XYZ file of C-alpha atoms in Angstrom:
709
model
C 19.303 8.726 56.050
C 19.620 5.101 55.139
C 18.364 4.462 51.527
C 16.784 1.073 50.437
C 19.234 -0.177 47.838
C 16.744 -1.824 45.970
C 15.441 1.585 44.663
C 18.724 2.589 43.560
C 19.281 1.967 39.660
C 22.198 2.739 37.482
C 21.142 3.878 33.917
C 22.627 4.625 30.621
C 20.414 6.680 28.383
C 21.459 6.451 24.746
C 20.302 8.609 21.986
C 21.097 9.100 18.049
C 18.967 11.641 16.472
C 15.263 11.076 17.161
C 16.107 7.458 18.527
C 16.251 7.353 22.302
C 16.279 4.222 24.811
C 17.370 4.021 28.575
C 19.230 0.863 29.536
C 19.218 -0.391 33.250
C 22.720 -1.387 34.209
C 22.226 -4.514 36.430
C 24.703 -6.956 35.155
C 28.483 -7.426 35.454
C 29.408 -6.518 32.020
C 28.186 -4.969 28.695
C 29.378 -4.803 25.258
C 28.673 -1.806 23.010
C 29.107 -2.024 19.180
C 27.798 -2.445 15.561
C 28.180 -6.138 15.895
C 24.671 -7.631 16.339
C 25.802 -9.971 19.203
C 26.757 -7.030 21.476
C 24.675 -6.350 24.652
C 23.918 -2.832 23.392
C 23.700 -2.938 19.764
C 24.438 0.549 18.226
C 24.058 0.737 14.345
C 26.064 3.666 12.994
C 28.812 4.314 10.554
C 31.099 5.808 13.382
C 30.546 2.819 15.704
C 33.005 0.089 15.481
C 31.814 -3.597 15.519
C 32.990 -3.874 19.089
C 33.252 -0.217 20.101
C 33.194 -0.245 23.929
C 32.479 -2.216 27.120
C 31.250 -1.562 30.566
C 32.017 -3.505 33.674
C 30.532 -3.231 37.108
C 32.613 -3.346 40.156
C 30.306 -4.362 43.192
C 31.449 -3.444 46.777
C 29.653 -4.896 49.801
C 30.352 -4.016 53.318
C 31.663 -6.604 55.588
C 30.069 -4.858 58.570
C 26.693 -4.682 57.254
C 25.803 -7.213 54.569
C 22.709 -4.960 53.331
C 25.192 -2.083 52.233
C 26.673 -2.204 49.005
C 27.936 0.068 46.253
C 28.474 -0.224 42.454
C 31.187 1.438 40.323
C 30.779 1.281 36.604
C 33.813 1.544 34.250
C 33.734 2.517 30.652
C 36.333 1.228 28.422
C 37.263 1.643 24.732
C 37.257 -1.424 22.476
C 36.541 -4.979 23.324
C 37.205 -7.028 26.519
C 40.330 -8.599 24.650
C 42.096 -5.061 24.374
C 41.155 -4.248 20.709
C 40.464 -0.520 20.656
C 37.611 1.040 18.571
C 38.332 3.111 15.211
C 36.882 6.341 16.451
C 37.209 6.155 20.251
C 35.215 7.260 23.173
C 34.634 10.786 24.735
C 33.498 11.363 28.514
C 32.703 14.883 29.153
C 34.413 16.141 25.885
C 37.629 14.299 26.793
C 38.898 11.337 24.898
C 39.831 8.388 26.965
C 40.541 4.663 26.960
C 39.321 3.919 30.479
C 36.874 6.138 32.722
C 35.107 5.593 35.991
C 31.535 6.698 35.350
C 30.024 9.470 37.666
C 26.296 10.499 37.791
C 25.741 13.080 34.852
C 28.713 11.905 32.771
C 28.066 12.619 29.089
C 29.374 9.955 26.837
C 29.992 10.338 23.017
C 30.770 7.124 20.878
C 32.921 7.876 17.843
C 31.582 11.213 17.251
C 28.756 13.602 18.049
C 26.041 11.584 16.550
C 25.717 8.773 19.077
C 25.475 10.293 22.642
C 24.958 8.685 26.051
C 24.412 10.014 29.706
C 25.103 7.985 32.730
C 23.239 8.338 35.939
C 21.949 6.889 39.216
C 18.157 7.130 39.829
C 16.215 6.681 43.133
C 13.077 5.043 41.924
C 11.455 5.659 45.357
C 12.114 9.571 45.363
C 12.247 9.719 41.653
C 15.448 11.765 41.883
C 18.649 11.633 39.708
C 21.956 11.706 41.479
C 23.370 14.126 38.806
C 20.528 16.661 39.796
C 19.756 16.255 43.213
C 21.865 14.463 45.968
C 19.747 12.886 48.806
C 21.208 11.939 52.196
C 23.099 8.799 50.902
C 25.777 7.293 53.032
C 28.546 5.544 50.822
C 29.986 2.436 52.407
C 33.337 4.038 51.737
C 32.704 6.272 54.628
C 33.881 3.345 56.620
C 37.327 4.080 55.267
C 40.092 3.250 57.645
C 41.991 6.280 59.107
C 45.456 6.652 57.645
C 47.015 6.030 61.043
C 45.403 2.712 61.522
C 46.391 1.325 57.999
C 49.033 -0.766 59.433
C 46.576 -2.220 62.092
C 45.648 -5.749 60.817
C 43.148 -6.454 63.393
C 40.149 -5.306 61.394
C 41.025 -8.029 58.753
C 40.297 -11.649 59.216
C 43.458 -13.793 59.967
C 43.882 -16.371 57.101
C 46.303 -19.370 57.557
C 47.938 -22.014 55.460
C 45.482 -24.664 56.905
C 42.627 -22.417 55.880
C 44.008 -22.403 52.496
C 44.325 -26.083 52.178
C 40.682 -26.452 52.654
C 40.188 -24.389 49.542
C 42.116 -27.015 47.562
C 38.880 -29.052 47.612
C 36.606 -26.570 45.868
C 36.389 -26.197 42.168
C 37.106 -22.562 41.820
C 40.580 -21.151 41.395
C 41.904 -19.244 44.574
C 45.043 -17.318 45.255
C 46.296 -14.750 47.542
C 47.640 -11.369 46.619
C 49.973 -9.136 48.644
C 48.413 -5.681 48.589
C 51.507 -3.664 49.038
C 53.475 -5.546 46.101
C 50.503 -6.912 44.195
C 52.161 -10.225 43.975
C 50.555 -13.606 44.064
C 51.866 -15.402 46.975
C 49.783 -18.465 47.182
C 47.660 -20.248 44.633
C 45.474 -23.491 44.658
C 45.890 -26.169 41.935
C 42.371 -25.523 40.456
C 43.503 -22.069 39.315
C 46.844 -23.458 37.914
C 44.798 -25.894 35.849
C 42.370 -23.223 34.753
C 45.285 -21.223 33.272
C 47.522 -24.005 32.197
C 50.448 -23.019 34.459
C 52.219 -24.699 37.173
C 52.239 -23.323 40.781
C 55.886 -22.114 40.597
C 55.140 -20.410 37.281
C 52.314 -18.241 38.980
C 53.914 -17.501 42.517
C 55.537 -14.148 42.189
C 53.582 -12.801 39.294
C 51.619 -9.505 39.678
C 47.945 -9.543 39.467
C 48.117 -7.372 36.408
C 50.183 -10.015 34.679
C 46.975 -12.365 34.617
C 44.156 -10.094 34.847
C 43.475 -8.503 31.440
C 41.245 -5.771 33.201
C 42.397 -2.131 32.520
C 45.218 -1.372 35.230
C 43.556 1.850 36.515
C 40.569 -0.465 37.450
C 42.652 -2.870 39.137
C 44.709 -0.328 40.884
C 41.543 1.525 42.278
C 40.077 -2.002 43.231
C 43.084 -2.976 45.389
C 43.236 0.536 46.919
C 39.577 0.347 47.939
C 40.143 -3.092 49.338
C 43.051 -1.979 51.381
C 41.437 1.119 52.870
C 37.799 -0.155 53.578
C 36.053 -3.184 55.177
C 34.626 -4.363 51.898
C 34.734 -7.190 49.526
C 34.524 -6.740 45.667
C 33.005 -8.642 42.875
C 33.716 -7.884 39.093
C 34.023 -9.352 35.489
C 37.192 -9.841 33.854
C 39.393 -11.929 31.573
C 42.391 -13.782 32.802
C 45.144 -14.628 30.506
C 46.403 -18.398 30.513
C 49.425 -20.009 28.943
C 49.812 -19.706 25.323
C 47.751 -16.519 25.432
C 44.521 -18.393 26.201
C 41.806 -16.141 27.399
C 39.317 -16.892 29.934
C 36.042 -15.234 31.098
C 36.065 -15.031 34.897
C 34.211 -13.756 37.747
C 36.641 -12.251 40.343
C 35.715 -12.065 43.996
C 38.204 -10.471 46.449
C 38.072 -10.061 50.275
C 41.039 -8.562 52.448
C 42.794 -10.812 54.862
C 45.736 -10.837 57.141
C 47.970 -13.461 55.748
C 51.131 -14.146 57.443
C 51.065 -10.768 59.125
C 50.789 -9.036 55.818
C 47.654 -7.161 54.368
C 46.580 -9.321 51.565
C 43.494 -10.223 49.563
C 41.887 -13.511 48.837
C 40.727 -13.864 45.341
C 38.488 -16.607 44.021
C 37.894 -16.910 40.410
C 35.122 -18.512 38.610
C 35.510 -19.767 35.056
C 32.656 -18.153 33.359
C 33.547 -18.832 29.700
C 30.714 -21.502 29.096
C 28.205 -18.984 30.718
C 29.638 -16.307 28.580
C 29.489 -18.404 25.209
C 25.826 -19.392 26.012
C 24.858 -15.605 26.485
C 26.537 -14.709 23.084
C 24.973 -17.731 21.449
C 21.429 -16.785 22.741
C 21.952 -13.112 21.617
C 23.128 -14.526 18.035
C 20.148 -16.945 17.849
C 17.445 -14.263 18.787
C 18.767 -12.090 16.063
C 19.917 -14.412 13.255
C 18.705 -17.237 11.083
C 20.907 -20.028 11.974
C 20.638 -21.817 8.555
C 22.049 -18.815 6.603
C 23.567 -16.835 9.415
C 21.577 -13.774 8.102
C 19.912 -11.428 10.304
C 16.272 -12.015 11.115
C 13.329 -9.709 11.631
C 14.484 -8.991 15.101
C 17.785 -7.582 13.893
C 16.198 -5.625 11.201
C 13.846 -3.988 13.573
C 16.903 -2.935 15.921
C 19.031 -1.648 12.969
C 16.043 0.234 11.315
C 15.202 1.777 14.590
C 18.710 3.386 14.733
C 18.811 4.300 11.114
C 15.537 6.160 11.301
C 16.757 8.086 14.409
C 19.991 8.970 12.682
C 18.305 9.598 9.353
C 16.383 12.436 11.134
C 19.694 14.293 11.368
C 20.637 14.050 7.650
C 19.130 14.559 4.261
C 19.657 11.015 2.822
C 16.986 8.403 2.711
C 16.505 4.684 3.766
C 15.465 2.120 1.247
C 13.760 -1.079 2.470
C 13.884 -3.684 -0.418
C 11.994 -6.905 -0.141
C 13.417 -9.934 -2.379
C 11.495 -13.100 -3.244
C 13.091 -16.035 -4.739
C 10.475 -17.382 -7.391
C 9.812 -21.028 -7.651
C 11.597 -21.861 -4.353
C 9.192 -24.674 -3.223
C 9.845 -26.390 -6.527
C 13.671 -25.937 -6.235
C 13.960 -27.139 -2.824
C 11.827 -30.299 -3.650
C 13.634 -31.107 -6.733
C 17.283 -30.658 -5.681
C 18.982 -32.346 -2.709
C 19.541 -30.333 0.520
C 23.235 -29.970 -0.173
C 22.625 -28.471 -3.444
C 19.916 -26.136 -1.993
C 22.127 -24.978 0.689
C 24.994 -24.263 -1.731
C 22.704 -22.458 -3.954
C 21.497 -20.118 -1.178
C 25.205 -19.454 -0.204
C 25.955 -18.267 -3.610
C 22.729 -16.267 -3.825
C 23.582 -14.534 -0.644
C 27.269 -13.891 -1.865
C 25.699 -12.135 -4.935
C 23.412 -9.844 -2.882
C 26.223 -9.009 -0.178
C 28.660 -8.222 -3.038
C 26.545 -5.014 -3.775
C 25.979 -4.084 -0.242
C 27.930 -1.391 1.716
C 29.332 -1.986 5.166
C 26.241 -0.188 6.853
C 23.454 -1.910 4.692
C 21.788 -5.071 6.258
C 20.565 -8.271 4.502
C 17.954 -10.249 6.624
C 16.266 -13.310 6.070
C 12.276 -13.231 6.573
C 11.441 -16.846 5.352
C 12.693 -19.585 3.393
C 12.479 -17.413 -0.002
C 12.060 -14.024 1.297
C 14.684 -11.438 2.319
C 14.887 -7.879 3.142
C 17.664 -5.367 2.313
C 17.929 -2.196 4.499
C 19.981 0.107 2.333
C 21.041 3.241 4.006
C 22.330 6.758 2.728
C 20.205 6.547 -0.366
C 20.286 9.649 -2.296
C 17.558 9.013 -5.090
C 15.469 6.158 -6.731
C 18.387 5.919 -9.425
C 20.728 4.805 -7.002
C 18.527 1.956 -5.899
C 17.777 1.115 -9.599
C 21.490 0.715 -10.181
C 21.788 -1.514 -7.106
C 18.831 -3.729 -8.171
C 19.925 -3.933 -11.835
C 23.385 -4.975 -10.742
C 21.956 -7.897 -8.837
C 19.589 -9.011 -11.701
C 22.591 -8.867 -13.976
C 24.598 -11.143 -11.818
C 21.786 -13.586 -11.387
C 21.303 -13.817 -15.222
C 24.295 -16.169 -15.086
C 23.643 -19.743 -14.024
C 24.879 -20.713 -10.706
C 26.432 -24.329 -11.082
C 26.165 -26.480 -8.136
C 27.294 -30.094 -8.447
C 26.932 -30.222 -12.136
C 23.434 -28.452 -11.971
C 23.210 -24.996 -13.655
C 20.551 -23.204 -12.084
C 19.218 -19.609 -12.866
C 17.523 -18.030 -9.967
C 14.448 -15.906 -10.715
C 13.757 -12.967 -8.270
C 11.366 -10.130 -7.711
C 11.835 -6.952 -5.683
C 9.601 -4.533 -3.939
C 10.862 -1.231 -2.708
C 9.651 1.436 -0.251
C 11.555 4.483 0.754
C 11.696 6.285 3.980
C 10.376 8.923 4.753
C 7.951 9.183 1.806
C 6.734 5.670 1.870
C 6.305 4.965 5.577
C 7.458 6.389 8.935
C 8.219 3.241 10.820
C 9.169 -0.612 10.123
C 5.318 -1.861 9.962
C 4.441 0.880 7.268
C 7.603 0.265 5.330
C 7.379 -3.688 5.279
C 3.685 -3.306 4.248
C 4.570 -1.262 1.310
C 7.374 -3.434 0.282
C 4.778 -6.367 0.231
C 2.529 -4.349 -1.889
C 5.209 -3.227 -4.448
C 6.604 -6.856 -4.489
C 3.294 -8.424 -5.042
C 2.483 -5.941 -7.866
C 5.920 -6.461 -9.509
C 4.661 -9.637 -10.733
C 2.142 -7.977 -12.880
C 5.151 -6.893 -14.994
C 6.522 -10.525 -15.248
C 9.442 -12.342 -13.407
C 12.885 -10.555 -12.650
C 11.107 -7.374 -12.240
C 10.903 -4.559 -9.483
C 8.681 -1.867 -8.493
C 8.787 1.356 -6.254
C 5.931 2.098 -3.988
C 3.302 4.731 -5.159
C -0.104 5.358 -3.834
C -1.499 4.051 -7.020
C -0.104 0.680 -6.567
C -1.652 0.531 -3.063
C -5.032 1.521 -4.431
C -4.714 -1.408 -6.988
C -3.735 -3.783 -4.328
C -6.755 -2.841 -2.274
C -8.944 -3.467 -5.363
C -7.048 -6.763 -5.940
C -7.622 -7.970 -2.284
C -11.290 -7.211 -2.757
C -11.258 -9.404 -5.793
C -9.558 -12.130 -4.097
C -12.398 -12.187 -1.545
C -14.785 -12.129 -4.557
C -13.030 -15.149 -5.975
C -13.325 -17.197 -2.793
C -17.113 -16.732 -3.069
C -17.101 -17.487 -6.774
C -15.265 -20.640 -6.370
C -17.357 -21.862 -3.357
C -20.586 -21.126 -5.496
C -19.064 -22.222 -8.906
C -20.047 -18.705 -10.535
C -17.833 -19.119 -13.650
C -18.751 -18.424 -17.311
C -16.906 -18.896 -20.631
C -16.794 -16.105 -23.138
C -15.040 -16.216 -26.609
C -12.711 -13.725 -28.010
C -12.452 -13.951 -31.918
C -8.974 -14.399 -33.350
C -8.759 -12.519 -36.640
C -6.158 -12.655 -39.414
C -5.251 -8.844 -40.210
C -4.039 -9.950 -43.601
C -7.044 -11.872 -44.912
C -9.597 -10.745 -42.228
C -10.533 -14.486 -41.844
C -11.727 -15.635 -38.435
C -8.945 -18.134 -37.175
C -10.661 -19.361 -34.134
C -11.804 -18.225 -30.865
C -9.970 -17.978 -27.266
C -12.236 -19.069 -24.683
C -11.887 -16.912 -21.660
C -12.860 -17.696 -18.067
C -14.820 -14.970 -16.544
C -17.079 -14.459 -13.725
C -21.045 -14.290 -13.755
C -20.683 -10.970 -11.950
C -18.940 -8.387 -14.085
C -15.444 -7.438 -12.617
C -12.984 -5.382 -15.185
C -10.118 -5.324 -12.475
C -10.008 -9.185 -12.193
C -8.124 -10.347 -15.265
C -8.182 -14.172 -16.404
C -4.703 -14.878 -15.129
C -5.935 -13.422 -11.734
C -8.666 -15.883 -11.748
C -6.451 -18.917 -12.621
C -3.870 -18.245 -10.028
C -6.476 -17.607 -7.286
C -8.206 -20.904 -8.341
C -4.804 -22.759 -8.112
C -4.298 -21.367 -4.576
C -7.612 -22.834 -3.759
C -6.715 -26.184 -5.404
C -9.784 -25.829 -7.774
C -7.660 -25.474 -10.760
C -8.107 -29.066 -12.090
C -11.891 -28.994 -11.525
C -12.109 -25.558 -13.455
C -9.962 -27.023 -16.356
C -12.124 -30.049 -16.800
C -15.334 -27.861 -16.354
C -14.167 -25.504 -18.994
C -13.496 -28.340 -21.553
C -16.873 -29.776 -21.057
C -18.504 -26.232 -21.477
C -16.502 -25.731 -24.781
C -17.972 -29.126 -25.955
C -21.524 -28.048 -24.834
C -21.088 -24.534 -26.339
C -19.815 -25.851 -29.657
C -22.529 -28.332 -30.059
C -25.107 -25.627 -29.570
C -23.418 -23.388 -32.265
C -23.256 -26.189 -34.843
C -26.865 -27.329 -34.311
C -28.508 -27.060 -37.781
C -25.393 -25.495 -39.253
C -22.581 -26.645 -41.265
C -19.645 -27.871 -39.250
C -16.718 -25.358 -39.162
C -13.263 -26.491 -38.518
C -12.658 -23.872 -35.709
C -9.646 -23.909 -33.356
C -10.713 -22.926 -29.579
C -7.937 -21.919 -27.505
C -8.014 -22.206 -23.512
C -5.401 -21.046 -21.065
C -4.250 -23.370 -18.537
C -1.404 -23.107 -15.851
C 1.669 -25.264 -16.514
C 1.554 -26.271 -12.787
C -2.013 -27.431 -13.391
C -1.080 -29.721 -16.265
C 1.875 -31.148 -14.176
C -0.373 -32.434 -11.459
C -1.017 -35.971 -11.118
C -3.623 -37.615 -13.441
C -4.559 -34.132 -14.837
C -3.339 -34.996 -18.384
C -4.917 -38.416 -18.143
C -8.361 -36.933 -17.291
C -7.995 -34.419 -20.100
C -6.996 -37.107 -22.601
C -10.004 -39.351 -21.412
C -12.358 -36.377 -21.638
C -11.373 -35.464 -25.346
C -11.675 -38.990 -26.544
C -12.669 -39.133 -30.329
C -16.054 -40.414 -29.375
C -17.034 -37.092 -27.563
C -16.437 -35.239 -30.943
C -14.584 -32.440 -29.407
C -13.677 -29.420 -31.940
C -9.995 -28.550 -32.266
C -8.722 -27.597 -28.764
C -5.680 -25.949 -28.173
C -4.484 -25.692 -24.622
C -2.496 -22.240 -24.038
C 0.097 -23.158 -21.317
C 0.619 -20.370 -19.178
C 4.307 -20.226 -17.821
C 3.578 -19.419 -14.123
C 5.963 -19.319 -11.335
C 6.609 -23.230 -11.259
C 9.665 -25.320 -12.019
C 9.083 -28.753 -13.248
C 11.636 -31.402 -14.406
C 11.955 -30.957 -18.217
C 11.614 -34.742 -18.589
C 8.274 -34.654 -16.873
C 7.129 -31.758 -18.875
C 8.110 -33.438 -22.335
C 6.462 -36.724 -21.066
C 3.238 -35.011 -20.143
C 2.958 -32.850 -23.315
C 3.835 -35.783 -25.505
C 0.827 -37.453 -24.377
C -1.303 -34.242 -25.330
C 0.400 -34.427 -28.732
C -0.874 -37.999 -29.386
C -4.388 -37.008 -28.474
C -6.592 -34.651 -30.686
C -5.252 -31.622 -28.619
C -2.722 -29.125 -29.682
C -0.948 -26.853 -27.271
C 0.545 -23.463 -27.404
C 2.172 -20.854 -24.964
C 0.898 -17.934 -23.335
C 3.757 -16.016 -22.238
C 3.909 -12.896 -19.968
C 7.050 -11.849 -21.716
C 9.182 -12.865 -24.734
C 12.116 -13.502 -22.417
C 10.260 -16.290 -20.731
C 9.212 -17.894 -23.931
C 12.888 -17.840 -24.952
C 13.793 -19.918 -21.759
C 11.054 -22.341 -22.322
C 11.759 -22.924 -25.911
C 15.521 -23.507 -25.133
C 14.210 -26.802 -23.254
C 13.497 -28.106 -26.766
C 9.604 -28.283 -26.143
C 7.793 -27.932 -29.317
C 4.591 -25.852 -29.343
C 2.016 -24.780 -31.900
C 1.372 -21.131 -31.070
C 2.885 -18.320 -28.942
C 0.464 -15.832 -27.387
C 1.479 -12.533 -25.701
C 0.151 -10.831 -22.862
C -2.051 -7.670 -23.427
C 0.423 -5.840 -21.104
C 3.005 -6.023 -23.866
C 1.107 -3.767 -26.032
C -0.442 -1.673 -23.437
C 1.703 1.443 -24.114
C 2.549 0.509 -27.938
C 3.611 3.402 -30.049
C 5.748 3.846 -33.214
C 9.558 3.036 -32.583
C 8.890 2.054 -28.956
C 10.862 -0.475 -27.117
C 7.705 -2.651 -27.076
C 7.436 -2.467 -30.890
C 11.223 -3.868 -31.204
C 10.545 -6.631 -28.639
C 7.389 -7.779 -30.639
C 9.451 -7.698 -33.720
C 11.924 -10.009 -32.066
C 9.239 -12.231 -31.226
C 7.877 -12.278 -34.836
C 11.227 -13.243 -36.006
C 11.491 -16.258 -33.574
C 7.964 -17.413 -34.192
C 8.847 -17.495 -37.991
C 12.201 -19.438 -37.044
C 10.676 -21.771 -34.717
C 7.521 -22.260 -37.053
C 5.007 -21.354 -34.517
C 1.949 -19.119 -34.937
C 2.227 -15.894 -33.088
C -1.022 -14.341 -31.658
C -1.086 -10.922 -30.031
C -3.658 -10.302 -27.409
C -5.170 -7.087 -25.991
C -5.447 -5.182 -29.442
C -7.813 -2.342 -28.629
C -6.994 0.319 -31.137
C -6.524 0.704 -34.810
C -3.209 2.319 -34.394
C -2.098 -0.830 -32.408
C -3.358 -3.065 -35.005
C -1.541 -0.991 -37.826
C 1.781 -1.060 -35.930
C 1.610 -4.717 -35.285
C 0.929 -5.423 -38.997
C 3.548 -3.283 -40.250
C 5.998 -5.419 -38.154
C 4.622 -8.848 -39.493
C 2.036 -9.715 -37.010
C -0.994 -11.512 -38.422
C -3.008 -13.071 -35.603
C -4.624 -10.874 -33.290
C -7.436 -10.501 -30.781
C -8.927 -7.697 -28.623
C -11.674 -5.170 -28.292
C -10.824 -3.559 -31.577
C -12.091 -6.787 -33.453
C -14.860 -7.824 -30.925
C -15.490 -7.876 -27.265
C -15.590 -11.408 -25.468
C -18.625 -13.043 -26.867
C -21.115 -14.923 -24.414
C -21.850 -18.369 -25.961
C -25.298 -17.550 -27.422
C -23.838 -14.705 -29.183
C -21.099 -16.672 -31.134
C -23.478 -18.178 -33.844
C -24.470 -14.657 -34.994
C -20.855 -13.688 -35.188
C -20.134 -16.877 -37.242
C -22.793 -16.027 -39.772
C -21.269 -12.570 -40.728
C -17.555 -13.818 -40.532
C -15.316 -15.225 -42.957
C -14.223 -18.761 -41.493
C -10.781 -20.028 -42.432
């Protein structure tokens, strides 16, 4: 029975734990290993970077051109002879080279990574290792031993025929089958290898062909005993150990009454380089040479499969470099490139050989960390990176401190696949900013719920902005020592009550919508309108009113000029203090000084609202004078006696006194918080303990019963 060769497929089924994949072997050569540019990428600790390779030797009948047969060979190491660390095993036997037969079981480096070679008939849906249909091998045309010396079955080839081959671009030579020596060679092959004709004549085929001797030996044997021609991939060794990727085609001939083979050699080096380059580009970011999302997907698939066999976990850690757009716009491309190089080196220093660092976008990276025992191990890993990044990176005379946040999800509890794990790292990364810059969070269900609420609020914000549904409310600022009203904090709220949406959320969302400049001017106009309504038919009070504004908003073109124009003396504004929120923006120091000096020359004061004391330190280090420092309610959320928060606030009190600035603590909601803060020297406070945020019409009644400074 003659089988249609189109239905015959050679396959390699690879598995590692729960990970399984079947590859069709339809090319001349394959590389296998942990290096991402291998044809078959195998990510496992026991796998070498270039662990093994497979080559196909194709035989085609000279009698019937429709009949062909493939033999696949598995070899240890790479194509250049460098062996793997842990070896290959075929059917339980360690070997360096093996001809694959249907049903062969292969282990790469150990028992965890296993493969099975087989031949399948797609038409009958049968595997050759299980059922053998009537299949006539082309080797059934083998010459009988008694007829081996009969050269009549081989085409006669003369020197005149060979002279014609001097005109083609391929290398051509003739090998005597009995001695394996090269007896004739064309000039193109000599030039390809860098040898002269006399240097090549007399060499054995094995002297130039780097393929395993076992493969060459069997190939010559088959060509000697069968009316077939062969084609295989190989590497030929030129002068000065130059290695050239080639495609070798051989056909038996009768040359000078000797059984020989005519070999044509096609230089495939450029094609091989192109294939390698395309594989590299498909899995790497070319600007940083880090893996991309494609490589991450491949490596995680392997890791998840192997992880099903062991007790350790896998951590997916997403990193975001804050202020990156401003950094890349401010510094030269050369400085930015060197900055990234240093940043990547800092990250890689903490990685193990099996961990993977991939770039997802210009300022976002993902670390795939394997063999994680517990969260403490990841904590230590992240803290080491943060500690290293606290030191300035000096590039071309510029000292740059990179600020990054992390989001962590751990398999299996935080996700079963790449989609779930990446989604949860996005959630934790976003939530980490609630705790300030240079922070990190591990995924929890509570965080996921809070993000769901936050996303609903973002949709709400879009509607609020489009319909201008804002309102100003006023938090009284009280001196705990004198119980005197020191002023108000104007707070931007929504007409629709929404407890989950904080003022900073509103400011940041408005900024994303590019409505922040309009909201600032509207807020100042509303403060003037409200103040005039309070003072109508009343004695004028010298009340300071604070209003939060993002630093990035103030640094926009013309914003300072418009604010200064609005608060001109003729408009009779009350004492306004802009509380500058240090958001994730980087602005040239001279520009900040220039803009804030304009405010200083007007009737406006300015202070700082800092999410954390550390950020305030950094800002003050730039020698920008402010009048007031305000801290986030988050800082005292869990305030108790002898807590870390108390010590941090105490440092803030000392710093405020040293710099001669007023310190105001936001978010005081209990008497215990007030007493603790008073005991460490805090005076100015605001929060629910003193009064909820007041709508404008309620402020006059509050003024009547309050002692005003």
